[in-house]
């Protein structure tokens, strides 16, 4: 199965909550496992917050948030009007108040990157997202995940 959504939102902090809710609702409707939804929502929050803090709006005065689910992955993307600096994961000190957003994305996502198309910058990330439905048949809403083997130290 493959599904996608694109939303244009106001260039405002309140758009983060709207994007989180819309993404979560879509992924639940598409049958994505809850843990993967949480990861995707965290990633979109970080990408959108960074765009609002560091970049300009699109020429329309808005910001574009898109997501696509296919082949057990969710790709989220935030497009803005660009900035003076290139998005990159920082290495803040322990006492720094910010600078951790893309580091969090780097940790949670299987990969992420930046695309430039004219005046538009898109920061995207891919999160592994297992479905609660397998082989086209409805399941019980649970996905079995193997526990790592425990090793005794000593």
Short mmCIF file of N, CA and C in Angstrom, two decimals:
data_model
loop_
_atom_site.label_atom_id
_atom_site.label_comp_id
_atom_site.label_asym_id
_atom_site.label_seq_id
_atom_site.Cartn_x
_atom_site.Cartn_y
_atom_site.Cartn_z
N UNK A 1 0.84 -1.18 0.00
CA UNK A 1 0.00 0.00 0.00
C UNK A 1 0.88 1.23 0.00
N UNK A 2 0.39 2.28 -0.63
CA UNK A 2 1.08 3.56 -0.66
C UNK A 2 0.04 4.65 -0.47
N UNK A 3 0.35 5.64 0.35
CA UNK A 3 -0.56 6.75 0.58
C UNK A 3 0.27 8.00 0.87
N UNK A 4 -0.32 9.18 0.60
CA UNK A 4 0.42 10.41 0.85
C UNK A 4 -0.53 11.57 1.13
N UNK A 5 0.02 12.61 1.75
CA UNK A 5 -0.71 13.84 2.04
C UNK A 5 0.25 15.02 1.93
N UNK A 6 -0.30 16.16 1.55
CA UNK A 6 0.44 17.41 1.50
C UNK A 6 -0.45 18.48 2.12
N UNK A 7 0.11 19.26 3.04
CA UNK A 7 -0.65 20.35 3.63
C UNK A 7 0.16 21.63 3.56
N UNK A 8 -0.51 22.73 3.23
CA UNK A 8 0.08 24.05 3.29
C UNK A 8 -0.43 24.69 4.58
N UNK A 9 0.50 25.15 5.39
CA UNK A 9 0.15 25.69 6.70
C UNK A 9 0.67 27.11 6.84
N UNK A 10 0.04 27.88 7.72
CA UNK A 10 0.57 29.22 7.99
C UNK A 10 2.00 29.13 8.53
N UNK A 11 2.79 30.12 8.22
CA UNK A 11 4.15 30.20 8.73
C UNK A 11 4.07 30.72 10.17
N UNK A 12 3.67 29.82 11.08
CA UNK A 12 3.44 30.20 12.48
C UNK A 12 3.68 29.00 13.37
N UNK A 13 4.12 29.23 14.61
CA UNK A 13 4.36 28.12 15.54
C UNK A 13 3.16 27.20 15.75
N UNK A 14 1.96 27.73 15.66
CA UNK A 14 0.76 26.90 15.84
C UNK A 14 0.63 25.82 14.78
N UNK A 15 1.32 25.97 13.67
CA UNK A 15 1.26 24.98 12.59
C UNK A 15 1.91 23.65 12.98
N UNK A 16 2.81 23.68 13.95
CA UNK A 16 3.47 22.44 14.38
C UNK A 16 2.43 21.47 14.95
N UNK A 17 1.56 21.95 15.81
CA UNK A 17 0.53 21.09 16.40
C UNK A 17 -0.44 20.59 15.32
N UNK A 18 -0.78 21.43 14.38
CA UNK A 18 -1.69 21.03 13.29
C UNK A 18 -1.05 19.92 12.46
N UNK A 19 0.21 20.09 12.10
CA UNK A 19 0.92 19.08 11.30
C UNK A 19 1.03 17.76 12.07
N UNK A 20 1.35 17.83 13.34
CA UNK A 20 1.46 16.62 14.17
C UNK A 20 0.15 15.85 14.17
N UNK A 21 -0.96 16.56 14.39
CA UNK A 21 -2.26 15.92 14.45
C UNK A 21 -2.66 15.31 13.11
N UNK A 22 -2.45 16.04 12.03
CA UNK A 22 -2.82 15.53 10.70
C UNK A 22 -2.00 14.30 10.34
N UNK A 23 -0.69 14.35 10.59
CA UNK A 23 0.18 13.22 10.30
C UNK A 23 -0.23 12.01 11.13
N UNK A 24 -0.43 12.21 12.40
CA UNK A 24 -0.82 11.10 13.28
C UNK A 24 -2.14 10.48 12.82
N UNK A 25 -3.11 11.29 12.50
CA UNK A 25 -4.41 10.79 12.04
C UNK A 25 -4.28 9.98 10.76
N UNK A 26 -3.53 10.52 9.80
CA UNK A 26 -3.34 9.81 8.53
C UNK A 26 -2.66 8.46 8.75
N UNK A 27 -1.59 8.45 9.52
CA UNK A 27 -0.85 7.21 9.72
C UNK A 27 -1.69 6.18 10.47
N UNK A 28 -2.49 6.62 11.44
CA UNK A 28 -3.40 5.69 12.12
C UNK A 28 -4.40 5.12 11.13
N UNK A 29 -4.96 5.97 10.29
CA UNK A 29 -5.93 5.53 9.29
C UNK A 29 -5.30 4.54 8.31
N UNK A 30 -4.03 4.73 7.99
CA UNK A 30 -3.34 3.87 7.04
C UNK A 30 -2.84 2.58 7.68
N UNK A 31 -3.01 2.44 8.99
CA UNK A 31 -2.65 1.20 9.66
C UNK A 31 -1.19 1.10 10.07
N UNK A 32 -0.53 2.23 10.26
CA UNK A 32 0.88 2.22 10.66
C UNK A 32 0.97 1.96 12.16
N UNK A 33 1.94 1.17 12.55
CA UNK A 33 2.17 0.79 13.94
C UNK A 33 2.42 2.04 14.80
N UNK A 34 1.87 2.07 16.00
CA UNK A 34 1.88 3.24 16.88
C UNK A 34 3.28 3.79 17.16
N UNK A 35 4.25 2.94 17.39
CA UNK A 35 5.61 3.41 17.66
C UNK A 35 6.17 4.17 16.46
N UNK A 36 5.90 3.69 15.28
CA UNK A 36 6.36 4.38 14.07
C UNK A 36 5.66 5.72 13.91
N UNK A 37 4.39 5.79 14.30
CA UNK A 37 3.66 7.06 14.25
C UNK A 37 4.34 8.06 15.18
N UNK A 38 4.66 7.62 16.38
CA UNK A 38 5.34 8.51 17.34
C UNK A 38 6.65 9.03 16.78
N UNK A 39 7.43 8.15 16.16
CA UNK A 39 8.71 8.57 15.57
C UNK A 39 8.50 9.58 14.44
N UNK A 40 7.55 9.30 13.56
CA UNK A 40 7.28 10.20 12.44
C UNK A 40 6.79 11.56 12.92
N UNK A 41 5.95 11.56 13.94
CA UNK A 41 5.43 12.82 14.50
C UNK A 41 6.56 13.62 15.14
N UNK A 42 7.45 12.95 15.85
CA UNK A 42 8.61 13.63 16.44
C UNK A 42 9.47 14.26 15.35
N UNK A 43 9.74 13.51 14.30
CA UNK A 43 10.57 14.01 13.21
C UNK A 43 9.92 15.21 12.52
N UNK A 44 8.64 15.13 12.21
CA UNK A 44 7.99 16.26 11.54
C UNK A 44 7.97 17.49 12.46
N UNK A 45 7.82 17.28 13.77
CA UNK A 45 7.87 18.39 14.71
C UNK A 45 9.22 19.10 14.66
N UNK A 46 10.29 18.32 14.66
CA UNK A 46 11.63 18.90 14.64
C UNK A 46 11.90 19.63 13.32
N UNK A 47 11.53 18.99 12.20
CA UNK A 47 11.77 19.63 10.89
C UNK A 47 10.98 20.92 10.75
N UNK A 48 9.73 20.89 11.15
CA UNK A 48 8.88 22.08 11.03
C UNK A 48 9.33 23.18 11.98
N UNK A 49 9.67 22.82 13.20
CA UNK A 49 10.17 23.82 14.16
C UNK A 49 11.44 24.48 13.66
N UNK A 50 12.35 23.68 13.08
CA UNK A 50 13.59 24.24 12.53
C UNK A 50 13.31 25.20 11.39
N UNK A 51 12.38 24.81 10.51
CA UNK A 51 12.04 25.68 9.38
C UNK A 51 11.45 27.00 9.87
N UNK A 52 10.58 26.94 10.85
CA UNK A 52 9.97 28.16 11.38
C UNK A 52 10.99 29.04 12.10
N UNK A 53 11.98 28.41 12.71
CA UNK A 53 12.97 29.18 13.45
C UNK A 53 14.07 29.76 12.55
N UNK A 54 14.48 29.01 11.52
CA UNK A 54 15.68 29.39 10.77
C UNK A 54 15.45 29.81 9.32
N UNK A 55 14.29 29.49 8.74
CA UNK A 55 14.09 29.74 7.31
C UNK A 55 12.97 30.76 7.07
N UNK A 56 12.85 31.12 5.82
CA UNK A 56 11.80 32.04 5.38
C UNK A 56 10.59 31.23 4.92
N UNK A 57 9.41 31.85 4.90
CA UNK A 57 8.25 31.14 4.35
C UNK A 57 8.38 30.99 2.84
N UNK A 58 7.55 30.13 2.28
CA UNK A 58 7.43 30.03 0.83
C UNK A 58 6.89 31.36 0.30
N UNK A 59 6.98 31.64 -1.00
CA UNK A 59 6.46 32.90 -1.54
C UNK A 59 4.99 33.15 -1.18
N UNK A 60 4.23 32.11 -0.95
CA UNK A 60 2.81 32.25 -0.56
C UNK A 60 2.66 32.72 0.89
N UNK A 61 3.77 32.76 1.64
CA UNK A 61 3.71 33.10 3.05
C UNK A 61 3.43 31.89 3.93
N UNK A 62 3.43 30.71 3.33
CA UNK A 62 3.11 29.48 4.05
C UNK A 62 4.33 28.57 4.11
N UNK A 63 4.11 27.40 4.68
CA UNK A 63 5.12 26.35 4.73
C UNK A 63 4.42 25.05 4.32
N UNK A 64 5.14 24.20 3.59
CA UNK A 64 4.51 22.96 3.09
C UNK A 64 5.06 21.76 3.86
N UNK A 65 4.14 20.92 4.32
CA UNK A 65 4.51 19.69 5.02
C UNK A 65 3.88 18.53 4.25
N UNK A 66 4.68 17.54 3.95
CA UNK A 66 4.19 16.39 3.18
C UNK A 66 4.66 15.11 3.84
N UNK A 67 3.88 14.04 3.64
CA UNK A 67 4.30 12.72 4.11
C UNK A 67 3.76 11.68 3.17
N UNK A 68 4.52 10.59 3.10
CA UNK A 68 4.17 9.48 2.22
C UNK A 68 4.52 8.19 2.94
N UNK A 69 3.61 7.23 2.89
CA UNK A 69 3.86 5.93 3.48
C UNK A 69 3.84 4.88 2.38
N UNK A 70 4.91 4.11 2.30
CA UNK A 70 5.03 3.03 1.31
C UNK A 70 6.14 2.10 1.75
N UNK A 71 5.94 0.82 1.49
CA UNK A 71 6.98 -0.18 1.72
C UNK A 71 7.61 -0.08 3.11
N UNK A 72 6.77 0.02 4.13
CA UNK A 72 7.21 0.05 5.52
C UNK A 72 8.12 1.23 5.87
N UNK A 73 7.92 2.35 5.18
CA UNK A 73 8.64 3.57 5.49
C UNK A 73 7.70 4.76 5.38
N UNK A 74 7.90 5.74 6.25
CA UNK A 74 7.21 7.02 6.14
C UNK A 74 8.27 8.05 5.82
N UNK A 75 8.06 8.78 4.72
CA UNK A 75 8.93 9.90 4.41
C UNK A 75 8.17 11.17 4.75
N UNK A 76 8.77 12.02 5.57
CA UNK A 76 8.18 13.32 5.89
C UNK A 76 9.08 14.38 5.30
N UNK A 77 8.48 15.48 4.84
CA UNK A 77 9.25 16.55 4.22
C UNK A 77 8.64 17.89 4.57
N UNK A 78 9.50 18.86 4.86
CA UNK A 78 9.06 20.22 5.16
C UNK A 78 9.76 21.14 4.15
N UNK A 79 8.96 21.92 3.43
CA UNK A 79 9.49 22.83 2.41
C UNK A 79 9.25 24.27 2.84
N UNK A 80 10.30 25.08 2.71
CA UNK A 80 10.23 26.48 3.10
C UNK A 80 10.90 27.34 2.03
N UNK A 81 11.01 28.62 2.30
CA UNK A 81 11.60 29.55 1.35
C UNK A 81 13.10 29.71 1.46
N UNK A 82 13.75 28.80 2.15
CA UNK A 82 15.21 28.83 2.25
C UNK A 82 15.70 29.71 3.39
N UNK A 83 16.99 29.60 3.64
CA UNK A 83 17.64 30.34 4.73
C UNK A 83 19.05 30.71 4.31
N UNK A 84 19.69 31.49 5.16
CA UNK A 84 21.07 31.90 4.88
C UNK A 84 22.05 30.76 5.13
N UNK A 85 21.65 29.77 5.91
CA UNK A 85 22.53 28.65 6.23
C UNK A 85 21.89 27.34 5.78
N UNK A 86 22.73 26.33 5.60
CA UNK A 86 22.28 24.99 5.21
C UNK A 86 21.88 24.21 6.45
N UNK A 87 20.71 23.52 6.43
CA UNK A 87 20.34 22.69 7.58
C UNK A 87 21.37 21.58 7.80
N UNK A 88 21.83 21.42 9.05
CA UNK A 88 22.76 20.36 9.39
C UNK A 88 22.61 20.04 10.86
N UNK A 89 22.92 18.81 11.21
CA UNK A 89 22.85 18.38 12.60
C UNK A 89 23.97 19.06 13.38
N UNK A 90 23.61 19.69 14.49
CA UNK A 90 24.60 20.37 15.32
C UNK A 90 25.13 19.44 16.40
N UNK A 91 26.14 19.88 17.07
CA UNK A 91 26.71 19.16 18.20
C UNK A 91 26.77 20.13 19.38
N UNK A 92 25.60 20.42 19.98
CA UNK A 92 25.57 21.41 21.05
C UNK A 92 26.23 20.90 22.33
N UNK A 93 26.65 21.83 23.16
CA UNK A 93 27.20 21.45 24.47
C UNK A 93 26.04 21.05 25.38
N UNK A 94 26.35 20.43 26.49
CA UNK A 94 25.32 20.01 27.44
C UNK A 94 24.49 21.18 27.96
N UNK A 95 25.10 22.35 28.06
CA UNK A 95 24.38 23.51 28.60
C UNK A 95 23.66 24.32 27.52
N UNK A 96 23.79 23.96 26.25
CA UNK A 96 23.11 24.68 25.17
C UNK A 96 21.60 24.52 25.30
N UNK A 97 20.89 25.61 25.01
CA UNK A 97 19.43 25.58 25.09
C UNK A 97 18.78 25.04 23.83
N UNK A 98 19.49 24.97 22.74
CA UNK A 98 18.92 24.49 21.48
C UNK A 98 19.96 23.78 20.66
N UNK A 99 19.64 23.56 19.39
CA UNK A 99 20.59 22.96 18.47
C UNK A 99 20.55 21.45 18.40
N UNK A 100 19.53 20.83 18.97
CA UNK A 100 19.47 19.37 18.99
C UNK A 100 18.49 18.78 17.96
N UNK A 101 17.68 19.62 17.32
CA UNK A 101 16.60 19.15 16.45
C UNK A 101 17.03 18.18 15.37
N UNK A 102 17.99 18.56 14.54
CA UNK A 102 18.41 17.66 13.47
C UNK A 102 19.22 16.48 14.00
N UNK A 103 19.84 16.63 15.15
CA UNK A 103 20.49 15.49 15.79
C UNK A 103 19.46 14.45 16.21
N UNK A 104 18.32 14.91 16.68
CA UNK A 104 17.22 14.00 17.03
C UNK A 104 16.71 13.31 15.77
N UNK A 105 16.52 14.09 14.71
CA UNK A 105 16.07 13.53 13.43
C UNK A 105 17.08 12.49 12.95
N UNK A 106 18.35 12.80 13.01
CA UNK A 106 19.40 11.88 12.59
C UNK A 106 19.34 10.57 13.37
N UNK A 107 19.01 10.64 14.64
CA UNK A 107 18.94 9.46 15.50
C UNK A 107 17.70 8.61 15.20
N UNK A 108 16.55 9.26 15.04
CA UNK A 108 15.28 8.55 14.87
C UNK A 108 15.07 8.04 13.44
N UNK A 109 15.48 8.83 12.47
CA UNK A 109 15.24 8.48 11.06
C UNK A 109 16.32 7.53 10.53
N UNK A 110 15.93 6.73 9.55
CA UNK A 110 16.92 5.86 8.92
C UNK A 110 17.83 6.66 7.99
N UNK A 111 17.32 7.76 7.47
CA UNK A 111 18.14 8.69 6.66
C UNK A 111 17.38 10.00 6.55
N UNK A 112 18.12 11.08 6.25
CA UNK A 112 17.51 12.39 6.06
C UNK A 112 18.40 13.20 5.13
N UNK A 113 17.85 14.26 4.61
CA UNK A 113 18.64 15.09 3.72
C UNK A 113 17.94 16.39 3.38
N UNK A 114 18.59 17.13 2.47
CA UNK A 114 18.10 18.44 2.06
C UNK A 114 18.07 18.49 0.53
N UNK A 115 16.97 19.00 -0.02
CA UNK A 115 16.85 19.23 -1.47
C UNK A 115 16.60 20.71 -1.71
N UNK A 116 17.18 21.22 -2.78
CA UNK A 116 16.95 22.61 -3.17
C UNK A 116 16.33 22.63 -4.55
N UNK A 117 15.23 23.35 -4.67
CA UNK A 117 14.55 23.52 -5.96
C UNK A 117 14.24 25.00 -6.11
N UNK A 118 15.11 25.71 -6.83
CA UNK A 118 14.94 27.16 -6.96
C UNK A 118 15.06 27.82 -5.59
N UNK A 119 14.04 28.58 -5.21
CA UNK A 119 14.03 29.29 -3.93
C UNK A 119 13.53 28.41 -2.78
N UNK A 120 13.11 27.18 -3.08
CA UNK A 120 12.53 26.30 -2.08
C UNK A 120 13.55 25.31 -1.54
N UNK A 121 13.59 25.19 -0.23
CA UNK A 121 14.42 24.20 0.44
C UNK A 121 13.50 23.18 1.10
N UNK A 122 13.79 21.91 0.87
CA UNK A 122 13.01 20.83 1.48
C UNK A 122 13.94 19.97 2.31
N UNK A 123 13.60 19.83 3.58
CA UNK A 123 14.33 18.92 4.46
C UNK A 123 13.42 17.72 4.65
N UNK A 124 13.96 16.52 4.39
CA UNK A 124 13.17 15.30 4.41
C UNK A 124 13.83 14.27 5.32
N UNK A 125 13.02 13.33 5.77
CA UNK A 125 13.54 12.23 6.59
C UNK A 125 12.67 11.00 6.36
N UNK A 126 13.30 9.83 6.47
CA UNK A 126 12.60 8.56 6.30
C UNK A 126 12.64 7.81 7.62
N UNK A 127 11.45 7.38 8.06
CA UNK A 127 11.30 6.64 9.32
C UNK A 127 10.75 5.26 8.97
N UNK A 128 11.34 4.23 9.56
CA UNK A 128 10.81 2.87 9.37
C UNK A 128 9.43 2.81 10.02
N UNK A 129 8.45 2.29 9.27
CA UNK A 129 7.07 2.28 9.75
C UNK A 129 6.38 0.99 9.36
N UNK A 130 6.38 0.03 10.25
CA UNK A 130 5.74 -1.25 10.01
C UNK A 130 4.23 -1.09 10.15
N UNK A 131 3.50 -1.73 9.28
CA UNK A 131 2.04 -1.68 9.30
C UNK A 131 1.49 -2.70 10.28
N UNK A 132 0.31 -2.40 10.83
CA UNK A 132 -0.38 -3.36 11.67
C UNK A 132 -1.15 -4.36 10.82
N UNK A 133 -1.09 -4.18 9.50
CA UNK A 133 -1.75 -5.08 8.57
C UNK A 133 -0.66 -5.73 7.73
N UNK A 134 -0.65 -7.06 7.63
CA UNK A 134 0.38 -7.72 6.82
C UNK A 134 -0.27 -8.57 5.76
N UNK A 135 0.37 -8.67 4.62
CA UNK A 135 -0.10 -9.48 3.50
C UNK A 135 -1.54 -9.18 3.09
N UNK A 136 -1.94 -7.89 3.24
CA UNK A 136 -3.26 -7.49 2.81
C UNK A 136 -4.39 -7.96 3.71
N UNK A 137 -4.07 -8.58 4.85
CA UNK A 137 -5.11 -9.05 5.74
C UNK A 137 -5.02 -8.28 7.06
N UNK A 138 -6.18 -7.94 7.58
CA UNK A 138 -6.21 -7.20 8.85
C UNK A 138 -5.65 -8.06 9.96
N UNK A 139 -4.83 -7.45 10.79
CA UNK A 139 -4.26 -8.17 11.92
C UNK A 139 -4.97 -7.79 13.20
N UNK A 140 -4.35 -8.08 14.30
CA UNK A 140 -4.94 -7.77 15.59
C UNK A 140 -4.46 -6.43 16.13
N UNK A 141 -3.82 -5.63 15.28
CA UNK A 141 -3.32 -4.33 15.70
C UNK A 141 -1.99 -4.38 16.40
N UNK A 142 -1.36 -5.54 16.44
CA UNK A 142 -0.08 -5.68 17.11
C UNK A 142 0.95 -6.24 16.14
N UNK A 143 2.15 -5.78 16.31
CA UNK A 143 3.26 -6.29 15.50
C UNK A 143 4.24 -6.93 16.44
N UNK A 144 4.67 -8.11 16.12
CA UNK A 144 5.62 -8.83 16.95
C UNK A 144 7.02 -8.34 16.63
N UNK A 145 7.74 -7.94 17.63
CA UNK A 145 9.11 -7.48 17.46
C UNK A 145 10.00 -8.38 18.31
N UNK A 146 11.01 -8.95 17.72
CA UNK A 146 11.91 -9.83 18.44
C UNK A 146 12.72 -9.04 19.45
N UNK A 147 12.82 -9.55 20.65
CA UNK A 147 13.63 -8.94 21.68
C UNK A 147 15.10 -9.26 21.41
N UNK A 148 15.99 -8.32 21.65
CA UNK A 148 17.41 -8.64 21.47
C UNK A 148 17.84 -9.67 22.50
N UNK A 149 18.77 -10.49 22.13
CA UNK A 149 19.29 -11.52 23.06
C UNK A 149 20.02 -10.83 24.21
N UNK A 150 19.76 -11.30 25.40
CA UNK A 150 20.44 -10.76 26.57
C UNK A 150 21.77 -11.46 26.74
N UNK A 151 22.79 -10.70 27.06
CA UNK A 151 24.13 -11.26 27.28
C UNK A 151 24.55 -11.00 28.70
N UNK A 152 25.12 -11.99 29.28
CA UNK A 152 25.65 -11.79 30.62
C UNK A 152 27.04 -11.19 30.51
N UNK A 153 27.27 -10.21 31.33
CA UNK A 153 28.59 -9.59 31.37
C UNK A 153 29.30 -10.10 32.61
N UNK A 154 30.54 -10.31 32.50
CA UNK A 154 31.22 -10.70 33.72
C UNK A 154 32.34 -11.51 33.43
#
